[in-house]
Amino acid sequence: RRWRKGGMEKELLSIPCAASEEFEERFSRKDGCGSEEDGSRGRFHVADKRYNRQYSHVYFCRLLEMTPVVLKAARRKWGDKCPVRQLKELVRGERCCVVGTLFKSMALKPSILKDIGSSQRRITGLPPQPPRSKYIAPSDELILEDQLQRVTLCGDISTEELVTGLVVAVLGEELDNGKFHVEDHCFVGIPPQEPMETDQANDRYVLLVSGLNLGSAWCDQLSIQLLVDYLSGQLGAYNDQLFCSSIVRVIVAGNSITDKPLVSNTRKDKVRYLSRNYTAETVGAVKELDSTLAQLSVSHKHSPAADSYTCNLLSNTHTPAHTHTHTHRVLFW
């Protein structure tokens, strides 16, 4: 209900309707998949999954496209007096500029070959890789590579701050040990940003939520239910319900269930195989998650929001699913 006081329009919650009554105005949720006219529908849908592709051609094409732009930024910074060389043209002791792609050599980086070797340790004799809290080490090195060669960098360049794949121009000279001593480095920078044309009347939003921690002692069920009621249009005033109709997708970005489920004291004292009808504590957490997602995925007849949400559940270390794969549907039966 809307009313005016002192020339300002106020807004109050509407009177609750009976279960048999229908709302005077129902909001249709906006389509979040794009339109066929502008070709945006299905733009990010992966139709064919192939796992035999490599990234070398991506780095090669990126280097070819960005080399002129990086050289232009380097000339603005260092001038035109410094010669530009390729790695095959380096001369020891000559001060020059080189453009290439960075590769960060990390000894602690996970390796699929080491994982396979440790899994077959009866044959290979390799020990399993220990869990690590970080993958950087003082022995890490930066390597600059172009279309033909690569060279190890040293000098005034931070190994910890840079990562693999960056196209960079370095200024320095080649040493007697074959390494390239860097005096300074230059990136392409941020390109000029052009203002985007936006239509606020047709804006669409994606809701990101995480940290539900269902099944734990500190899980706030009231806050979760308030969120569900707000998104389904059963809470809030007219403007809130109108805004919720613009939310086209809900993404649960990890930490949906807890890694430390609440266990009763009687179950703690018993051995698992001595307990009859034993059920893992995470099963209850998955049931709670299923119930929460079902409320968002089902249209409410007596709610201003006529349509349901498209929900995406992302897995993490606590979710009963392998990394980067879908949660198995049998968990939600």
Short mmCIF file of C-alpha atoms in Angstrom, two decimals:
data_model
loop_
_atom_site.label_atom_id
_atom_site.label_comp_id
_atom_site.label_asym_id
_atom_site.label_seq_id
_atom_site.Cartn_x
_atom_site.Cartn_y
_atom_site.Cartn_z
CA ARG A 1 0.00 0.00 0.00
CA ARG A 2 1.28 3.45 -0.87
CA TRP A 3 0.36 6.68 0.86
CA ARG A 4 1.65 10.26 0.97
CA LYS A 5 2.84 12.25 3.94
CA GLY A 6 4.33 15.73 3.65
CA GLY A 7 4.63 15.50 -0.14
CA MET A 8 6.72 12.29 0.06
CA GLU A 9 5.46 8.96 -1.12
CA LYS A 10 5.69 6.26 1.50
CA GLU A 11 5.39 2.54 1.03
CA LEU A 12 4.07 -0.04 3.46
CA LEU A 13 3.85 -3.80 3.36
CA SER A 14 0.63 -5.05 1.83
CA ILE A 15 -2.00 -6.77 3.90
CA PRO A 16 -1.40 -10.54 4.03
CA CYS A 17 -3.62 -12.43 1.58
CA ALA A 18 -5.43 -15.64 2.29
CA ALA A 19 -4.26 -18.85 0.68
CA SER A 20 -7.24 -18.80 -1.72
CA GLU A 21 -6.71 -15.19 -2.87
CA GLU A 22 -4.58 -14.15 -5.82
CA PHE A 23 -2.28 -11.15 -5.95
CA GLU A 24 -3.40 -8.11 -7.93
CA GLU A 25 -0.02 -7.85 -9.65
CA ARG A 26 2.39 -10.67 -10.38
CA PHE A 27 5.90 -10.15 -11.66
CA SER A 28 7.34 -12.23 -14.47
CA ARG A 29 10.99 -13.02 -14.01
CA LYS A 30 13.26 -11.70 -16.75
CA ASP A 31 14.97 -14.10 -19.08
CA GLY A 32 18.63 -14.54 -18.16
CA CYS A 33 19.64 -16.53 -21.24
CA GLY A 34 19.77 -13.60 -23.67
CA SER A 35 17.79 -13.31 -26.87
CA GLU A 36 17.98 -14.93 -30.26
CA GLU A 37 17.89 -11.57 -32.02
CA ASP A 38 21.26 -10.34 -30.71
CA GLY A 39 22.81 -13.83 -30.77
CA SER A 40 23.50 -13.91 -27.01
CA ARG A 41 21.32 -16.93 -26.25
CA GLY A 42 23.50 -19.97 -25.67
CA ARG A 43 26.70 -18.00 -26.11
CA PHE A 44 28.41 -19.66 -23.14
CA HIS A 45 26.94 -23.13 -23.64
CA VAL A 46 29.61 -25.75 -24.26
CA ALA A 47 28.16 -28.10 -26.85
CA ASP A 48 31.24 -30.21 -27.51
CA LYS A 49 33.65 -31.08 -24.70
CA ARG A 50 37.12 -31.89 -25.93
CA TYR A 51 40.14 -32.51 -23.76
CA ASN A 52 42.87 -32.75 -26.40
CA ARG A 53 43.39 -29.03 -26.84
CA GLN A 54 46.57 -27.30 -25.76
CA TYR A 55 47.21 -23.71 -24.72
CA SER A 56 50.36 -23.10 -26.78
CA HIS A 57 48.54 -21.55 -29.74
CA VAL A 58 46.63 -19.25 -27.38
CA TYR A 59 49.87 -17.86 -25.92
CA PHE A 60 51.39 -17.62 -29.40
CA CYS A 61 48.47 -15.62 -30.84
CA ARG A 62 48.35 -13.40 -27.75
CA LEU A 63 52.05 -12.59 -28.10
CA LEU A 64 51.68 -11.71 -31.78
CA GLU A 65 48.73 -9.41 -31.13
CA MET A 66 50.15 -7.67 -28.05
CA THR A 67 53.78 -7.22 -29.12
CA PRO A 68 53.15 -3.96 -31.06
CA VAL A 69 51.08 -2.57 -28.21
CA VAL A 70 53.69 -3.46 -25.57
CA LEU A 71 56.46 -1.95 -27.70
CA LYS A 72 54.50 1.28 -28.01
CA ALA A 73 54.18 1.44 -24.20
CA ALA A 74 57.90 0.63 -23.83
CA ARG A 75 58.91 3.46 -26.20
CA ARG A 76 56.82 5.90 -24.20
CA LYS A 77 58.62 4.80 -21.04
CA TRP A 78 62.21 4.30 -22.25
CA GLY A 79 62.38 6.24 -25.52
CA ASP A 80 63.54 5.13 -28.97
CA LYS A 81 67.27 4.87 -28.29
CA CYS A 82 67.12 1.34 -26.85
CA PRO A 83 67.18 -1.34 -29.62
CA VAL A 84 64.49 -4.04 -29.70
CA ARG A 85 65.81 -7.59 -30.04
CA GLN A 86 64.41 -11.07 -30.25
CA LEU A 87 65.79 -13.74 -27.97
CA LYS A 88 67.78 -15.33 -30.81
CA GLU A 89 69.43 -11.93 -31.53
CA LEU A 90 70.72 -11.28 -27.99
CA VAL A 91 74.35 -10.26 -27.63
CA ARG A 92 76.07 -10.50 -24.27
CA GLY A 93 76.62 -7.11 -22.73
CA GLU A 94 74.29 -5.26 -25.12
CA ARG A 95 71.57 -3.21 -23.44
CA CYS A 96 68.33 -3.86 -25.30
CA CYS A 97 64.59 -4.40 -25.01
CA VAL A 98 62.95 -7.82 -25.35
CA VAL A 99 59.24 -8.69 -25.55
CA GLY A 100 57.92 -12.10 -24.61
CA THR A 101 55.54 -14.17 -22.50
CA LEU A 102 56.36 -14.90 -18.87
CA PHE A 103 56.51 -18.44 -17.53
CA LYS A 104 56.84 -18.96 -13.80
CA SER A 105 58.80 -22.09 -12.92
CA MET A 106 57.44 -23.39 -9.59
CA ALA A 107 58.94 -26.47 -7.97
CA LEU A 108 55.96 -26.94 -5.63
CA LYS A 109 53.30 -26.64 -8.32
CA PRO A 110 51.00 -29.71 -8.46
CA SER A 111 51.85 -32.09 -11.27
CA ILE A 112 49.48 -34.65 -12.76
CA LEU A 113 52.47 -36.84 -13.65
CA LYS A 114 53.59 -36.88 -10.03
CA ASP A 115 50.03 -37.72 -8.94
CA ILE A 116 49.90 -40.67 -11.32
CA GLY A 117 53.36 -41.80 -10.24
CA SER A 118 52.48 -41.63 -6.55
CA SER A 119 49.23 -43.54 -7.14
CA GLN A 120 51.33 -46.33 -8.70
CA ARG A 121 54.03 -46.14 -6.04
CA ARG A 122 54.31 -49.92 -5.87
CA ILE A 123 55.78 -49.75 -9.37
CA THR A 124 57.42 -46.33 -9.45
CA GLY A 125 58.46 -46.11 -5.78
CA LEU A 126 57.46 -42.42 -5.63
CA PRO A 127 55.99 -41.20 -2.31
CA PRO A 128 52.62 -39.41 -2.36
CA GLN A 129 52.72 -35.63 -2.66
CA PRO A 130 52.20 -33.95 0.71
CA PRO A 131 49.40 -31.39 1.11
CA ARG A 132 50.69 -27.81 0.88
CA SER A 133 49.27 -24.54 2.11
CA LYS A 134 51.04 -22.62 -0.69
CA TYR A 135 52.81 -23.39 -3.94
CA ILE A 136 55.40 -20.60 -4.05
CA ALA A 137 58.98 -21.10 -2.93
CA PRO A 138 62.21 -19.04 -2.87
CA SER A 139 63.55 -21.19 -5.70
CA ASP A 140 60.87 -20.03 -8.17
CA GLU A 141 62.16 -18.45 -11.40
CA LEU A 142 60.71 -16.28 -14.14
CA ILE A 143 61.38 -17.34 -17.72
CA LEU A 144 60.75 -15.14 -20.76
CA GLU A 145 59.90 -16.92 -23.99
CA ASP A 146 59.00 -15.87 -27.51
CA GLN A 147 58.21 -17.83 -30.67
CA LEU A 148 61.62 -19.53 -30.79
CA GLN A 149 63.58 -19.41 -27.52
CA ARG A 150 63.38 -18.76 -23.80
CA VAL A 151 65.69 -17.15 -21.26
CA THR A 152 65.74 -17.01 -17.46
CA LEU A 153 65.22 -13.56 -15.94
CA CYS A 154 67.04 -12.09 -12.95
CA GLY A 155 67.60 -8.67 -11.50
CA ASP A 156 64.97 -6.00 -10.78
CA ILE A 157 61.84 -8.08 -11.32
CA SER A 158 59.62 -9.61 -8.63
CA THR A 159 59.04 -13.34 -8.89
CA GLU A 160 56.28 -13.37 -6.28
CA GLU A 161 54.15 -10.66 -7.91
CA LEU A 162 54.09 -12.03 -11.48
CA VAL A 163 52.41 -15.10 -12.93
CA THR A 164 52.52 -17.22 -16.06
CA GLY A 165 50.99 -15.85 -19.27
CA LEU A 166 51.79 -12.14 -18.98
CA VAL A 167 53.16 -10.40 -22.05
CA VAL A 168 55.91 -8.03 -20.89
CA ALA A 169 58.75 -5.93 -22.26
CA VAL A 170 62.00 -6.11 -20.28
CA LEU A 171 64.97 -3.76 -20.45
CA GLY A 172 68.44 -5.11 -19.64
CA GLU A 173 71.29 -7.21 -20.96
CA GLU A 174 72.35 -10.82 -21.24
CA LEU A 175 74.90 -12.04 -18.70
CA ASP A 176 77.76 -14.49 -19.15
CA ASN A 177 75.79 -17.26 -17.43
CA GLY A 178 73.04 -17.04 -20.06
CA LYS A 179 70.49 -15.25 -17.87
CA PHE A 180 68.95 -11.90 -18.76
CA HIS A 181 69.52 -9.18 -16.14
CA VAL A 182 66.41 -6.97 -15.96
CA GLU A 183 66.79 -3.26 -15.21
CA ASP A 184 63.14 -2.40 -15.71
CA HIS A 185 59.99 -3.95 -17.16
CA CYS A 186 56.86 -2.59 -18.81
CA PHE A 187 53.34 -3.92 -19.33
CA VAL A 188 50.76 -2.88 -21.87
CA GLY A 189 48.53 -1.32 -19.20
CA ILE A 190 44.78 -0.81 -19.28
CA PRO A 191 43.26 0.17 -22.65
CA PRO A 192 40.98 3.23 -22.93
CA GLN A 193 37.59 2.40 -21.50
CA GLU A 194 34.57 3.36 -23.56
CA PRO A 195 31.26 3.96 -21.78
CA MET A 196 28.79 1.13 -22.22
CA GLU A 197 25.22 1.73 -23.23
CA THR A 198 22.98 0.36 -20.53
CA ASP A 199 19.24 0.04 -20.24
CA GLN A 200 18.44 0.16 -16.54
CA ALA A 201 14.83 -0.80 -17.17
CA ASN A 202 15.95 -4.18 -18.50
CA ASP A 203 18.83 -4.83 -16.08
CA ARG A 204 19.29 -8.43 -15.00
CA TYR A 205 21.17 -9.57 -11.91
CA VAL A 206 22.91 -12.71 -10.66
CA LEU A 207 22.85 -13.45 -6.93
CA LEU A 208 25.98 -14.98 -5.39
CA VAL A 209 25.63 -16.57 -1.97
CA SER A 210 28.07 -18.71 0.02
CA GLY A 211 28.81 -19.78 3.55
CA LEU A 212 25.47 -21.44 4.27
CA ASN A 213 27.29 -24.13 6.31
CA LEU A 214 24.21 -26.32 6.55
CA GLY A 215 24.50 -29.08 9.13
CA SER A 216 26.78 -27.15 11.48
CA ALA A 217 26.12 -25.84 14.97
CA TRP A 218 26.55 -22.22 13.85
CA CYS A 219 24.20 -22.47 10.84
CA ASP A 220 21.62 -19.65 10.95
CA GLN A 221 18.46 -21.27 9.64
CA LEU A 222 16.40 -18.11 10.21
CA SER A 223 18.64 -16.00 7.96
CA ILE A 224 18.57 -18.64 5.24
CA GLN A 225 14.78 -18.86 5.34
CA LEU A 226 14.47 -15.07 5.27
CA LEU A 227 16.66 -15.03 2.16
CA VAL A 228 14.48 -17.66 0.49
CA ASP A 229 11.27 -15.79 1.37
CA TYR A 230 12.73 -12.51 0.12
CA LEU A 231 13.84 -13.98 -3.20
CA SER A 232 10.51 -15.74 -3.75
CA GLY A 233 8.62 -12.45 -3.22
CA GLN A 234 7.01 -13.40 0.07
CA LEU A 235 8.88 -10.66 1.93
CA GLY A 236 9.50 -7.02 1.15
CA ALA A 237 7.50 -4.16 -0.31
CA TYR A 238 6.58 -3.42 -3.92
CA ASN A 239 10.03 -2.18 -4.94
CA ASP A 240 11.71 -5.18 -3.32
CA GLN A 241 9.48 -7.60 -5.21
CA LEU A 242 10.08 -5.68 -8.44
CA PHE A 243 13.85 -5.89 -7.91
CA CYS A 244 13.72 -9.62 -7.14
CA SER A 245 11.98 -10.18 -10.47
CA SER A 246 15.19 -8.91 -12.14
CA ILE A 247 17.32 -11.63 -10.48
CA VAL A 248 17.62 -14.34 -13.12
CA ARG A 249 20.03 -16.77 -11.47
CA VAL A 250 21.15 -17.84 -7.99
CA ILE A 251 24.68 -19.22 -7.59
CA VAL A 252 25.64 -21.00 -4.36
CA ALA A 253 29.39 -20.38 -4.52
CA GLY A 254 30.75 -23.05 -2.19
CA ASN A 255 30.56 -23.77 1.54
CA SER A 256 26.97 -24.92 1.19
CA ILE A 257 27.44 -27.69 3.77
CA THR A 258 29.83 -27.78 6.68
CA ASP A 259 33.05 -29.73 6.99
CA LYS A 260 32.43 -30.22 10.72
CA PRO A 261 28.93 -31.69 11.13
CA LEU A 262 27.19 -31.63 14.47
CA VAL A 263 27.52 -35.07 16.08
CA SER A 264 25.61 -36.10 19.17
CA ASN A 265 27.49 -37.24 22.27
CA THR A 266 25.91 -40.69 22.23
CA ARG A 267 27.11 -41.32 18.70
CA LYS A 268 30.61 -40.13 19.51
CA ASP A 269 30.99 -42.84 22.14
CA LYS A 270 30.02 -45.67 19.79
CA VAL A 271 32.05 -47.33 17.14
CA ARG A 272 30.52 -46.83 13.71
CA TYR A 273 30.02 -50.52 12.89
CA LEU A 274 28.26 -51.05 16.25
CA SER A 275 25.64 -48.37 15.49
CA ARG A 276 22.51 -49.64 13.80
CA ASN A 277 20.93 -47.62 11.01
CA TYR A 278 23.96 -45.38 10.98
CA THR A 279 23.63 -42.31 8.77
CA ALA A 280 26.44 -39.91 8.04
CA GLU A 281 25.95 -36.41 9.40
CA THR A 282 26.52 -34.91 5.97
CA VAL A 283 23.38 -36.66 4.68
CA GLY A 284 21.22 -34.41 6.85
CA ALA A 285 23.11 -31.37 5.62
CA VAL A 286 22.52 -32.36 1.98
CA LYS A 287 18.81 -32.83 2.72
CA GLU A 288 18.64 -29.33 4.18
CA LEU A 289 20.42 -27.96 1.12
CA ASP A 290 18.02 -29.82 -1.15
CA SER A 291 15.04 -28.35 0.69
CA THR A 292 16.46 -24.83 0.43
CA LEU A 293 17.15 -25.10 -3.30
CA ALA A 294 13.73 -26.66 -3.90
CA GLN A 295 12.01 -23.60 -2.46
CA LEU A 296 13.85 -21.41 -4.98
CA SER A 297 13.33 -23.76 -7.92
CA VAL A 298 9.56 -24.17 -7.52
CA SER A 299 7.07 -21.49 -8.51
CA HIS A 300 4.92 -20.23 -5.65
CA LYS A 301 1.25 -19.94 -6.60
CA HIS A 302 0.41 -17.42 -3.89
CA SER A 303 3.47 -15.24 -4.32
CA PRO A 304 4.02 -12.03 -6.33
CA ALA A 305 7.00 -13.72 -8.01
CA ALA A 306 5.39 -16.03 -10.53
CA ASP A 307 8.52 -17.73 -11.85
CA SER A 308 11.16 -19.81 -10.13
CA TYR A 309 14.93 -19.32 -10.11
CA THR A 310 17.66 -21.11 -11.98
CA CYS A 311 20.08 -22.28 -9.30
CA ASN A 312 23.70 -23.32 -9.76
CA LEU A 313 25.55 -25.21 -7.04
CA LEU A 314 29.33 -24.89 -7.11
CA SER A 315 31.39 -27.55 -5.37
CA ASN A 316 34.30 -26.99 -3.04
CA THR A 317 36.41 -29.08 -0.68
CA HIS A 318 33.47 -29.71 1.66
CA THR A 319 30.91 -30.61 -1.01
CA PRO A 320 30.42 -34.34 -1.76
CA ALA A 321 31.56 -33.98 -5.38
CA HIS A 322 34.80 -34.02 -7.30
CA THR A 323 36.33 -30.68 -8.23
CA HIS A 324 34.87 -28.97 -11.32
CA THR A 325 32.16 -31.60 -11.75
CA HIS A 326 28.43 -31.61 -11.11
CA THR A 327 27.01 -32.83 -7.82
CA HIS A 328 25.50 -36.23 -8.48
CA ARG A 329 21.73 -36.12 -8.81
CA VAL A 330 21.27 -39.15 -6.53
CA LEU A 331 22.14 -36.91 -3.56
CA PHE A 332 18.93 -34.92 -4.10
CA TRP A 333 16.47 -37.81 -4.36
#
